[in-house]
GROMACS .gro file of C-alpha atoms in nm:
model
  404
    1MET     CA    1   1.647  -8.444  -0.882
    2LYS     CA    2   1.599  -8.435  -0.503
    3LYS     CA    3   1.440  -8.112  -0.369
    4LYS     CA    4   1.608  -7.932  -0.085
    5GLN     CA    5   1.412  -7.921   0.255
    6GLN     CA    6   1.297  -7.568   0.344
    7HIS     CA    7   1.302  -7.428   0.699
    8PRO     CA    8   1.022  -7.192   0.818
    9GLY     CA    9   1.226  -6.883   0.753
   10GLY     CA   10   1.256  -6.967   0.373
   11GLY     CA   11   1.566  -7.125   0.188
   12ALA     CA   12   1.717  -7.461   0.242
   13ASP     CA   13   1.746  -7.608   0.585
   14PRO     CA   14   2.125  -7.661   0.637
   15TRP     CA   15   2.053  -7.951   0.858
   16PRO     CA   16   1.771  -8.157   0.726
   17HIS     CA   17   1.598  -8.374   0.983
   18GLY     CA   18   1.807  -8.689   1.040
   19ALA     CA   19   2.093  -8.570   0.818
   20PRO     CA   20   2.443  -8.694   0.922
   21GLY     CA   21   2.619  -8.436   1.156
   22ALA     CA   22   2.311  -8.241   1.221
   23PRO     CA   23   2.319  -8.104   1.586
   24PRO     CA   24   2.069  -8.298   1.797
   25GLY     CA   25   1.743  -8.099   1.840
   26LEU     CA   26   1.840  -7.807   1.619
   27GLY     CA   27   1.624  -7.902   1.331
   28SER     CA   28   1.325  -7.950   1.548
   29TRP     CA   29   1.391  -7.623   1.727
   30LYS     CA   30   1.386  -7.448   1.402
   31ARG     CA   31   1.061  -7.602   1.267
   32ARG     CA   32   0.710  -7.630   1.424
   33LEU     CA   33   0.674  -7.964   1.602
   34PRO     CA   34   0.425  -8.194   1.420
   35LEU     CA   35   0.311  -8.347   1.757
   36LEU     CA   36  -0.034  -8.414   1.616
   37PRO     CA   37  -0.204  -8.307   1.284
   38PHE     CA   38  -0.438  -8.076   1.489
   39LEU     CA   39  -0.194  -7.958   1.754
   40ARG     CA   40   0.112  -7.747   1.663
   41PHE     CA   41   0.317  -7.540   1.891
   42SER     CA   42   0.606  -7.288   1.861
   43LEU     CA   43   0.812  -7.109   2.117
   44ARG     CA   44   0.600  -6.801   2.078
   45ASP     CA   45   0.279  -7.000   2.140
   46TYR     CA   46   0.443  -7.153   2.452
   47GLY     CA   47   0.557  -6.819   2.580
   48PHE     CA   48   0.199  -6.679   2.531
   49CYS     CA   49   0.047  -6.965   2.731
   50MET     CA   50   0.294  -6.928   3.015
   51ALA     CA   51   0.244  -6.553   3.033
   52THR     CA   52  -0.136  -6.602   3.036
   53LEU     CA   53  -0.098  -6.857   3.322
   54LEU     CA   54   0.116  -6.615   3.515
   55VAL     CA   55  -0.146  -6.332   3.480
   56PHE     CA   56  -0.417  -6.554   3.590
   57CYS     CA   57  -0.222  -6.665   3.901
   58LEU     CA   58  -0.130  -6.311   3.993
   59GLY     CA   59  -0.497  -6.203   3.943
   60SER     CA   60  -0.619  -6.470   4.179
   61LEU     CA   61  -0.370  -6.381   4.450
   62LEU     CA   62  -0.460  -6.012   4.417
   63TYR     CA   63  -0.823  -6.104   4.445
   64GLN     CA   64  -0.766  -6.296   4.770
   65LEU     CA   65  -0.543  -6.024   4.920
   66SER     CA   66  -0.782  -5.741   4.828
   67GLY     CA   67  -1.099  -5.890   4.959
   68GLY     CA   68  -1.301  -6.171   4.811
   69PRO     CA   69  -1.536  -6.378   5.027
   70PRO     CA   70  -1.440  -6.402   5.394
   71ARG     CA   71  -1.254  -6.723   5.502
   72PHE     CA   72  -1.546  -6.838   5.693
   73LEU     CA   73  -1.781  -6.827   5.406
   74LEU     CA   74  -1.531  -7.009   5.198
   75ASP     CA   75  -1.514  -7.286   5.473
   76LEU     CA   76  -1.887  -7.294   5.499
   77ARG     CA   77  -1.935  -7.350   5.129
   78GLN     CA   78  -1.691  -7.628   5.141
   79TYR     CA   79  -1.875  -7.782   5.425
   80LEU     CA   80  -2.207  -7.748   5.257
   81GLY     CA   81  -2.082  -7.857   4.925
   82ASN     CA   82  -2.062  -7.671   4.590
   83SER     CA   83  -2.423  -7.744   4.522
   84THR     CA   84  -2.552  -7.556   4.819
   85TYR     CA   85  -2.788  -7.336   4.611
   86LEU     CA   86  -2.829  -7.564   4.311
   87ASP     CA   87  -3.009  -7.876   4.435
   88ASP     CA   88  -3.163  -8.047   4.733
   89HIS     CA   89  -2.974  -8.348   4.854
   90GLY     CA   90  -3.071  -8.337   5.217
   91PRO     CA   91  -2.900  -8.218   5.529
   92PRO     CA   92  -2.515  -8.219   5.545
   93PRO     CA   93  -2.317  -8.446   5.803
   94SER     CA   94  -2.269  -8.335   6.148
   95LYS     CA   95  -1.961  -8.134   6.180
   96VAL     CA   96  -1.850  -7.832   6.384
   97LEU     CA   97  -1.836  -7.504   6.181
   98PRO     CA   98  -1.558  -7.258   6.219
   99PHE     CA   99  -1.625  -6.969   6.446
  100PRO     CA  100  -1.625  -6.619   6.291
  101SER     CA  101  -1.532  -6.350   6.549
  102GLN     CA  102  -1.646  -6.059   6.337
  103VAL     CA  103  -2.021  -6.046   6.234
  104VAL     CA  104  -2.198  -5.735   6.091
  105TYR     CA  105  -2.573  -5.706   6.082
  106ASN     CA  106  -2.641  -5.401   5.866
  107ARG     CA  107  -3.010  -5.424   5.933
  108VAL     CA  108  -3.273  -5.306   5.681
  109GLY     CA  109  -3.531  -5.066   5.826
  110LYS     CA  110  -3.882  -5.205   5.900
  111CYS     CA  111  -3.768  -5.564   5.850
  112GLY     CA  112  -3.799  -5.696   6.201
  113SER     CA  113  -3.462  -5.552   6.302
  114ARG     CA  114  -3.588  -5.423   6.644
  115THR     CA  115  -3.720  -5.781   6.730
  116VAL     CA  116  -3.376  -5.921   6.643
  117VAL     CA  117  -3.189  -5.658   6.840
  118LEU     CA  118  -3.391  -5.729   7.144
  119LEU     CA  119  -3.290  -6.092   7.107
  120LEU     CA  120  -2.931  -6.002   7.062
  121ARG     CA  121  -2.913  -5.804   7.388
  122ILE     CA  122  -3.020  -6.098   7.568
  123LEU     CA  123  -2.789  -6.343   7.380
  124SER     CA  124  -2.493  -6.108   7.425
  125GLU     CA  125  -2.521  -6.132   7.805
  126LYS     CA  126  -2.594  -6.505   7.782
  127HIS     CA  127  -2.296  -6.599   7.564
  128GLY     CA  128  -2.046  -6.325   7.632
  129PHE     CA  129  -1.985  -6.169   7.284
  130ASN     CA  130  -1.958  -5.797   7.235
  131LEU     CA  131  -2.281  -5.651   7.090
  132VAL     CA  132  -2.189  -5.309   6.924
  133THR     CA  133  -2.479  -5.090   6.836
  134SER     CA  134  -2.516  -4.746   6.711
  135ASP     CA  135  -2.730  -4.446   6.797
  136ILE     CA  136  -2.738  -4.327   6.439
  137HIS     CA  137  -3.045  -4.474   6.272
  138ASN     CA  138  -3.095  -4.265   5.951
  139LYS     CA  139  -2.747  -4.228   5.804
  140THR     CA  140  -2.720  -4.513   5.578
  141ARG     CA  141  -2.514  -4.361   5.303
  142LEU     CA  142  -2.153  -4.251   5.407
  143THR     CA  143  -1.876  -4.042   5.257
  144LYS     CA  144  -1.544  -4.194   5.194
  145ASN     CA  145  -1.417  -4.055   5.516
  146GLU     CA  146  -1.721  -4.163   5.709
  147GLN     CA  147  -1.667  -4.518   5.579
  148MET     CA  148  -1.310  -4.517   5.685
  149GLU     CA  149  -1.391  -4.397   6.024
  150LEU     CA  150  -1.674  -4.639   6.092
  151ILE     CA  151  -1.463  -4.936   5.959
  152LYS     CA  152  -1.181  -4.829   6.184
  153ASN     CA  153  -1.425  -4.822   6.487
  154ILE     CA  154  -1.577  -5.154   6.404
  155SER     CA  155  -1.249  -5.327   6.338
  156THR     CA  156  -1.102  -5.215   6.668
  157ALA     CA  157  -1.395  -5.360   6.882
  158GLU     CA  158  -1.322  -5.633   7.126
  159GLN     CA  159  -1.378  -5.969   6.947
  160PRO     CA  160  -1.592  -6.164   6.923
  161TYR     CA  161  -1.820  -5.899   6.833
  162LEU     CA  162  -2.156  -5.844   6.642
  163PHE     CA  163  -2.199  -5.486   6.513
  164THR     CA  164  -2.552  -5.375   6.413
  165ARG     CA  165  -2.668  -5.053   6.250
  166HIS     CA  166  -2.888  -4.931   5.963
  167VAL     CA  167  -2.614  -4.874   5.711
  168HIS     CA  168  -2.555  -4.980   5.344
  169PHE     CA  169  -2.305  -5.255   5.277
  170LEU     CA  170  -1.946  -5.162   5.369
  171ASN     CA  171  -1.647  -5.309   5.192
  172PHE     CA  172  -1.386  -5.339   5.471
  173SER     CA  173  -1.118  -5.478   5.235
  174ARG     CA  174  -1.121  -5.168   5.025
  175PHE     CA  175  -0.974  -4.990   5.318
  176GLY     CA  176  -0.743  -5.260   5.409
  177GLY     CA  177  -0.950  -5.421   5.687
  178ASP     CA  178  -1.056  -5.789   5.731
  179GLN     CA  179  -1.399  -5.842   5.573
  180PRO     CA  180  -1.644  -5.960   5.838
  181VAL     CA  181  -1.930  -6.196   5.794
  182TYR     CA  182  -2.269  -6.029   5.713
  183ILE     CA  183  -2.617  -6.134   5.803
  184ASN     CA  184  -2.944  -5.960   5.720
  185ILE     CA  185  -3.329  -5.988   5.707
  186ILE     CA  186  -3.553  -5.850   5.438
  187ARG     CA  187  -3.926  -5.870   5.374
  188ASP     CA  188  -4.187  -5.813   5.093
  189PRO     CA  189  -4.102  -5.462   4.955
  190VAL     CA  190  -4.465  -5.328   4.964
  191ASN     CA  191  -4.526  -5.446   5.315
  192ARG     CA  192  -4.194  -5.282   5.421
  193PHE     CA  193  -4.295  -4.960   5.261
  194LEU     CA  194  -4.647  -4.971   5.423
  195SER     CA  195  -4.496  -5.047   5.763
  196ASN     CA  196  -4.253  -4.746   5.732
  197TYR     CA  197  -4.528  -4.524   5.609
  198PHE     CA  198  -4.761  -4.565   5.904
  199PHE     CA  199  -4.468  -4.594   6.157
  200ARG     CA  200  -4.339  -4.255   6.059
  201ARG     CA  201  -4.697  -4.104   6.130
  202PHE     CA  202  -4.835  -4.317   6.436
  203GLY     CA  203  -4.531  -4.492   6.586
  204ASP     CA  204  -4.581  -4.826   6.770
  205TRP     CA  205  -4.743  -4.970   7.076
  206ARG     CA  206  -4.442  -4.864   7.285
  207GLY     CA  207  -4.567  -4.510   7.327
  208GLU     CA  208  -4.844  -4.299   7.170
  209GLN     CA  209  -4.615  -4.003   7.128
  210ASN     CA  210  -4.326  -4.198   6.959
  211HIS     CA  211  -4.440  -4.063   6.614
  212MET     CA  212  -4.419  -3.706   6.737
  213ILE     CA  213  -4.060  -3.765   6.839
  214ARG     CA  214  -3.964  -3.913   6.500
  215THR     CA  215  -4.157  -3.654   6.281
  216PRO     CA  216  -4.211  -3.342   6.496
  217SER     CA  217  -4.254  -3.106   6.193
  218MET     CA  218  -4.504  -3.315   6.007
  219ARG     CA  219  -4.826  -3.113   5.957
  220GLN     CA  220  -5.155  -3.281   6.064
  221GLU     CA  221  -5.291  -3.307   5.701
  222GLU     CA  222  -4.971  -3.472   5.607
  223ARG     CA  223  -4.975  -3.708   5.902
  224TYR     CA  224  -5.329  -3.822   5.821
  225LEU     CA  225  -5.275  -3.829   5.435
  226ASP     CA  226  -5.464  -4.132   5.306
  227ILE     CA  227  -5.231  -4.394   5.166
  228ASN     CA  228  -5.438  -4.443   4.846
  229GLU     CA  229  -5.427  -4.069   4.774
  230CYS     CA  230  -5.053  -4.058   4.833
  231ILE     CA  231  -4.995  -4.350   4.590
  232LEU     CA  232  -5.252  -4.265   4.323
  233GLU     CA  233  -5.183  -3.891   4.317
  234ASN     CA  234  -4.812  -3.938   4.300
  235TYR     CA  235  -4.704  -3.771   4.614
  236PRO     CA  236  -4.327  -3.763   4.629
  237GLU     CA  237  -4.321  -3.993   4.940
  238CYS     CA  238  -4.497  -4.258   4.736
  239SER     CA  239  -4.338  -4.233   4.408
  240ASN     CA  240  -3.977  -4.104   4.461
  241PRO     CA  241  -3.672  -4.317   4.364
  242ARG     CA  242  -3.625  -4.371   4.739
  243LEU     CA  243  -3.878  -4.646   4.715
  244PHE     CA  244  -3.573  -4.822   4.591
  245TYR     CA  245  -3.471  -4.898   4.953
  246ILE     CA  246  -3.375  -5.267   5.005
  247ILE     CA  247  -3.122  -5.325   4.735
  248PRO     CA  248  -2.872  -5.041   4.842
  249TYR     CA  249  -2.828  -5.221   5.171
  250PHE     CA  250  -2.663  -5.502   4.976
  251CYS     CA  251  -2.525  -5.316   4.685
  252GLY     CA  252  -2.311  -5.075   4.886
  253GLN     CA  253  -2.191  -4.727   4.909
  254HIS     CA  254  -2.134  -4.648   4.541
  255PRO     CA  255  -2.357  -4.361   4.416
  256ARG     CA  256  -2.501  -4.601   4.141
  257CYS     CA  257  -2.626  -4.818   4.422
  258ARG     CA  258  -2.903  -4.570   4.478
  259GLU     CA  259  -3.023  -4.576   4.118
  260PRO     CA  260  -3.288  -4.820   4.040
  261GLY     CA  261  -3.159  -5.037   3.760
  262GLU     CA  262  -2.981  -5.365   3.663
  263TRP     CA  263  -2.634  -5.246   3.779
  264ALA     CA  264  -2.735  -5.195   4.146
  265LEU     CA  265  -2.939  -5.521   4.134
  266GLU     CA  266  -2.654  -5.747   4.005
  267ARG     CA  267  -2.401  -5.588   4.238
  268ALA     CA  268  -2.649  -5.657   4.533
  269LYS     CA  269  -2.681  -6.026   4.429
  270LEU     CA  270  -2.303  -6.056   4.397
  271ASN     CA  271  -2.243  -5.927   4.753
  272VAL     CA  272  -2.510  -6.147   4.886
  273ASN     CA  273  -2.335  -6.459   4.737
  274GLU     CA  274  -1.972  -6.344   4.837
  275ASN     CA  275  -2.027  -6.160   5.175
  276PHE     CA  276  -2.342  -6.265   5.348
  277LEU     CA  277  -2.363  -6.582   5.541
  278LEU     CA  278  -2.740  -6.560   5.548
  279VAL     CA  279  -3.011  -6.319   5.423
  280GLY     CA  280  -3.333  -6.433   5.570
  281ILE     CA  281  -3.696  -6.354   5.507
  282LEU     CA  282  -3.913  -6.190   5.775
  283GLU     CA  283  -4.217  -6.379   5.676
  284GLU     CA  284  -4.029  -6.690   5.804
  285LEU     CA  285  -3.854  -6.547   6.092
  286GLU     CA  286  -3.843  -6.874   6.301
  287ASP     CA  287  -3.660  -7.053   6.020
  288VAL     CA  288  -3.412  -6.759   5.996
  289LEU     CA  289  -3.340  -6.789   6.370
  290LEU     CA  290  -3.300  -7.172   6.341
  291LEU     CA  291  -3.039  -7.126   6.065
  292LEU     CA  292  -2.860  -6.848   6.252
  293GLU     CA  293  -2.832  -7.080   6.557
  294ARG     CA  294  -2.699  -7.348   6.326
  295PHE     CA  295  -2.440  -7.123   6.153
  296LEU     CA  296  -2.352  -6.901   6.439
  297PRO     CA  297  -2.409  -7.096   6.764
  298HIS     CA  298  -2.161  -6.893   6.960
  299TYR     CA  299  -2.394  -6.594   6.898
  300PHE     CA  300  -2.743  -6.737   6.855
  301LYS     CA  301  -2.758  -7.067   7.060
  302GLY     CA  302  -3.094  -7.090   7.221
  303VAL     CA  303  -3.237  -6.800   7.023
  304LEU     CA  304  -3.557  -6.963   6.920
  305SER     CA  305  -3.663  -7.060   7.280
  306ILE     CA  306  -3.606  -6.699   7.388
  307TYR     CA  307  -3.807  -6.578   7.083
  308LYS     CA  308  -4.105  -6.812   7.178
  309ASP     CA  309  -4.098  -6.723   7.540
  310PRO     CA  310  -4.424  -6.550   7.637
  311GLU     CA  311  -4.258  -6.266   7.812
  312HIS     CA  312  -4.037  -6.191   7.512
  313ARG     CA  313  -4.334  -6.210   7.274
  314LYS     CA  314  -4.516  -5.970   7.499
  315LEU     CA  315  -4.221  -5.728   7.470
  316GLY     CA  316  -4.186  -5.782   7.095
  317ASN     CA  317  -4.556  -5.715   7.027
  318MET     CA  318  -4.477  -5.357   7.156
  319THR     CA  319  -4.284  -5.280   6.839
  320VAL     CA  320  -4.584  -5.351   6.599
  321THR     CA  321  -4.672  -5.034   6.404
  322VAL     CA  322  -5.022  -4.906   6.471
  323LYS     CA  323  -5.299  -4.770   6.267
  324LYS     CA  324  -5.187  -4.956   5.948
  325THR     CA  325  -5.451  -4.980   5.673
  326VAL     CA  326  -5.441  -5.176   5.345
  327PRO     CA  327  -5.432  -4.975   5.024
  328SER     CA  328  -5.665  -5.059   4.732
  329PRO     CA  329  -5.558  -5.319   4.477
  330GLU     CA  330  -5.512  -5.052   4.227
  331ALA     CA  331  -5.266  -4.869   4.454
  332VAL     CA  332  -5.072  -5.192   4.541
  333GLN     CA  333  -5.038  -5.276   4.172
  334ILE     CA  334  -4.877  -4.925   4.118
  335LEU     CA  335  -4.641  -4.986   4.407
  336TYR     CA  336  -4.544  -5.322   4.259
  337GLN     CA  337  -4.460  -5.137   3.926
  338ARG     CA  338  -4.246  -4.887   4.111
  339MET     CA  339  -4.069  -5.149   4.299
  340ARG     CA  340  -3.985  -5.376   4.001
  341TYR     CA  341  -3.611  -5.421   4.094
  342GLU     CA  342  -3.681  -5.453   4.463
  343TYR     CA  343  -3.915  -5.751   4.380
  344GLU     CA  344  -3.661  -5.909   4.158
  345PHE     CA  345  -3.401  -5.894   4.440
  346TYR     CA  346  -3.663  -6.012   4.702
  347HIS     CA  347  -3.754  -6.319   4.499
  348TYR     CA  348  -3.388  -6.398   4.428
  349VAL     CA  349  -3.304  -6.385   4.799
  350LYS     CA  350  -3.624  -6.583   4.889
  351GLU     CA  351  -3.537  -6.870   4.643
  352GLN     CA  352  -3.184  -6.884   4.784
  353PHE     CA  353  -3.323  -6.888   5.137
  354HIS     CA  354  -3.567  -7.169   5.058
  355LEU     CA  355  -3.292  -7.378   4.892
  356LEU     CA  356  -3.071  -7.340   5.199
  357LYS     CA  357  -3.365  -7.450   5.423
  358ARG     CA  358  -3.418  -7.767   5.220
  359LYS     CA  359  -3.044  -7.827   5.256
  360PHE     CA  360  -3.087  -7.851   5.618
  361GLY     CA  361  -3.413  -8.044   5.615
  362LEU     CA  362  -3.647  -7.743   5.687
  363LYS     CA  363  -3.971  -7.726   5.504
  364SER     CA  364  -4.130  -7.394   5.401
  365HIS     CA  365  -4.463  -7.307   5.543
  366VAL     CA  366  -4.589  -7.225   5.194
  367SER     CA  367  -4.595  -7.537   4.971
  368LYS     CA  368  -4.642  -7.326   4.648
  369PRO     CA  369  -4.480  -6.981   4.619
  370PRO     CA  370  -4.732  -6.700   4.540
  371LEU     CA  371  -4.774  -6.580   4.186
  372ARG     CA  372  -4.544  -6.293   4.115
  373PRO     CA  373  -4.708  -5.975   3.986
  374HIS     CA  374  -4.646  -5.875   3.617
  375PHE     CA  375  -4.385  -5.616   3.622
  376PHE     CA  376  -4.310  -5.339   3.375
  377ILE     CA  377  -4.066  -5.043   3.388
  378PRO     CA  378  -4.293  -4.736   3.487
  379THR     CA  379  -4.234  -4.416   3.290
  380PRO     CA  380  -4.066  -4.143   3.505
  381LEU     CA  381  -4.317  -3.937   3.724
  382GLU     CA  382  -4.304  -3.560   3.726
  383THR     CA  383  -4.298  -3.578   4.113
  384GLU     CA  384  -3.988  -3.790   4.119
  385GLU     CA  385  -3.678  -3.602   4.219
  386PRO     CA  386  -3.321  -3.675   4.109
  387ILE     CA  387  -3.101  -3.857   4.357
  388ASP     CA  388  -2.830  -3.630   4.476
  389ASP     CA  389  -2.460  -3.720   4.519
  390GLU     CA  390  -2.486  -3.537   4.857
  391GLU     CA  391  -2.543  -3.768   5.156
  392GLN     CA  392  -2.884  -3.711   5.314
  393ASP     CA  393  -3.072  -3.864   5.592
  394ASP     CA  394  -3.402  -4.022   5.497
  395GLU     CA  395  -3.591  -3.807   5.767
  396LYS     CA  396  -3.432  -3.503   5.647
  397TRP     CA  397  -3.542  -3.561   5.286
  398LEU     CA  398  -3.901  -3.617   5.403
  399GLU     CA  399  -3.903  -3.313   5.614
  400ASP     CA  400  -3.789  -3.102   5.319
  401ILE     CA  401  -4.074  -3.237   5.106
  402TYR     CA  402  -4.330  -3.137   5.369
  403LYS     CA  403  -4.198  -2.798   5.412
  404ARG     CA  404  -4.267  -2.713   5.046
   0.00000   0.00000   0.00000
């Protein structure tokens, strides 16, 4: 006896496939389609796939509308090729790059920024762009209202502009503004710390009394505190979490950006990839200037010839910190340990910078990279202080330490 065909809901199928009088396509609508032995679809599967595709498209649209990399960086990556930071295939073909009219240099302290600002003043007069500077030097962390006010002031500046200030990364798109192109320069973290340590105490060659203006309340015994004693005896200035200094400039204004850890490190790397046209290395400043001239000719054309001019070199040498001494190897190793995340970020940026140089046919001065120190996470020191949520100037924090 012939068995009746069953439809997926159970019971006999009233119109078996191919039966006389069966409505066309109805049987196939009621059953799963046996397209391939390993591929079966139903209306529910199809609907789920379409819904997923719709969500993905909407998410992509929202990402582009709410920020994402500036258009100029997207154009540049297409120009350089998707393998910009992954291989070394020689220089790209000759082509005129798009011209960004909004550039922000959120300069990191004691990383050659005064030298670059001197160059920018000359270049702004030569090329006619609007150089916007700030008289605020030690307010790097801003409240939400302060961020909104600063972004508003920057965004309304006459274009093309280049804004420069010591300030942690600002997300313009968060407040409805157009995200500008960022540039920056960093240096070896220990060298940066030592430069800042002695500059606060003794200034530079521009004036013997410079340091007195910056730190007038510093007592003499504190001003002449030996760097080795500061490090080995765990003085707050040499052991506090504020040694975590470079990463926050790239991580941003979020409170967690001030806490040494993987979260701030990874967010800083992400911002470098998405929002910074170039992050250079101070130890290779001439190559940094060459790439800036290549990427932003409307701002930096001729910068290297100005930098090499003897008169400018003479002026630039006045900004060199005086009375610097080299700490002992033991003290340096302790600083390495305390700056573990700073060095992870520094080496990441340095590797990207060298890959970009090779893309444009520039050779690094050092053929072999120096050996990296062995890092380990140091245990918290009793002299370390918690990082407040309150905004606080760096100089104010150090003054409070010395008043104790």
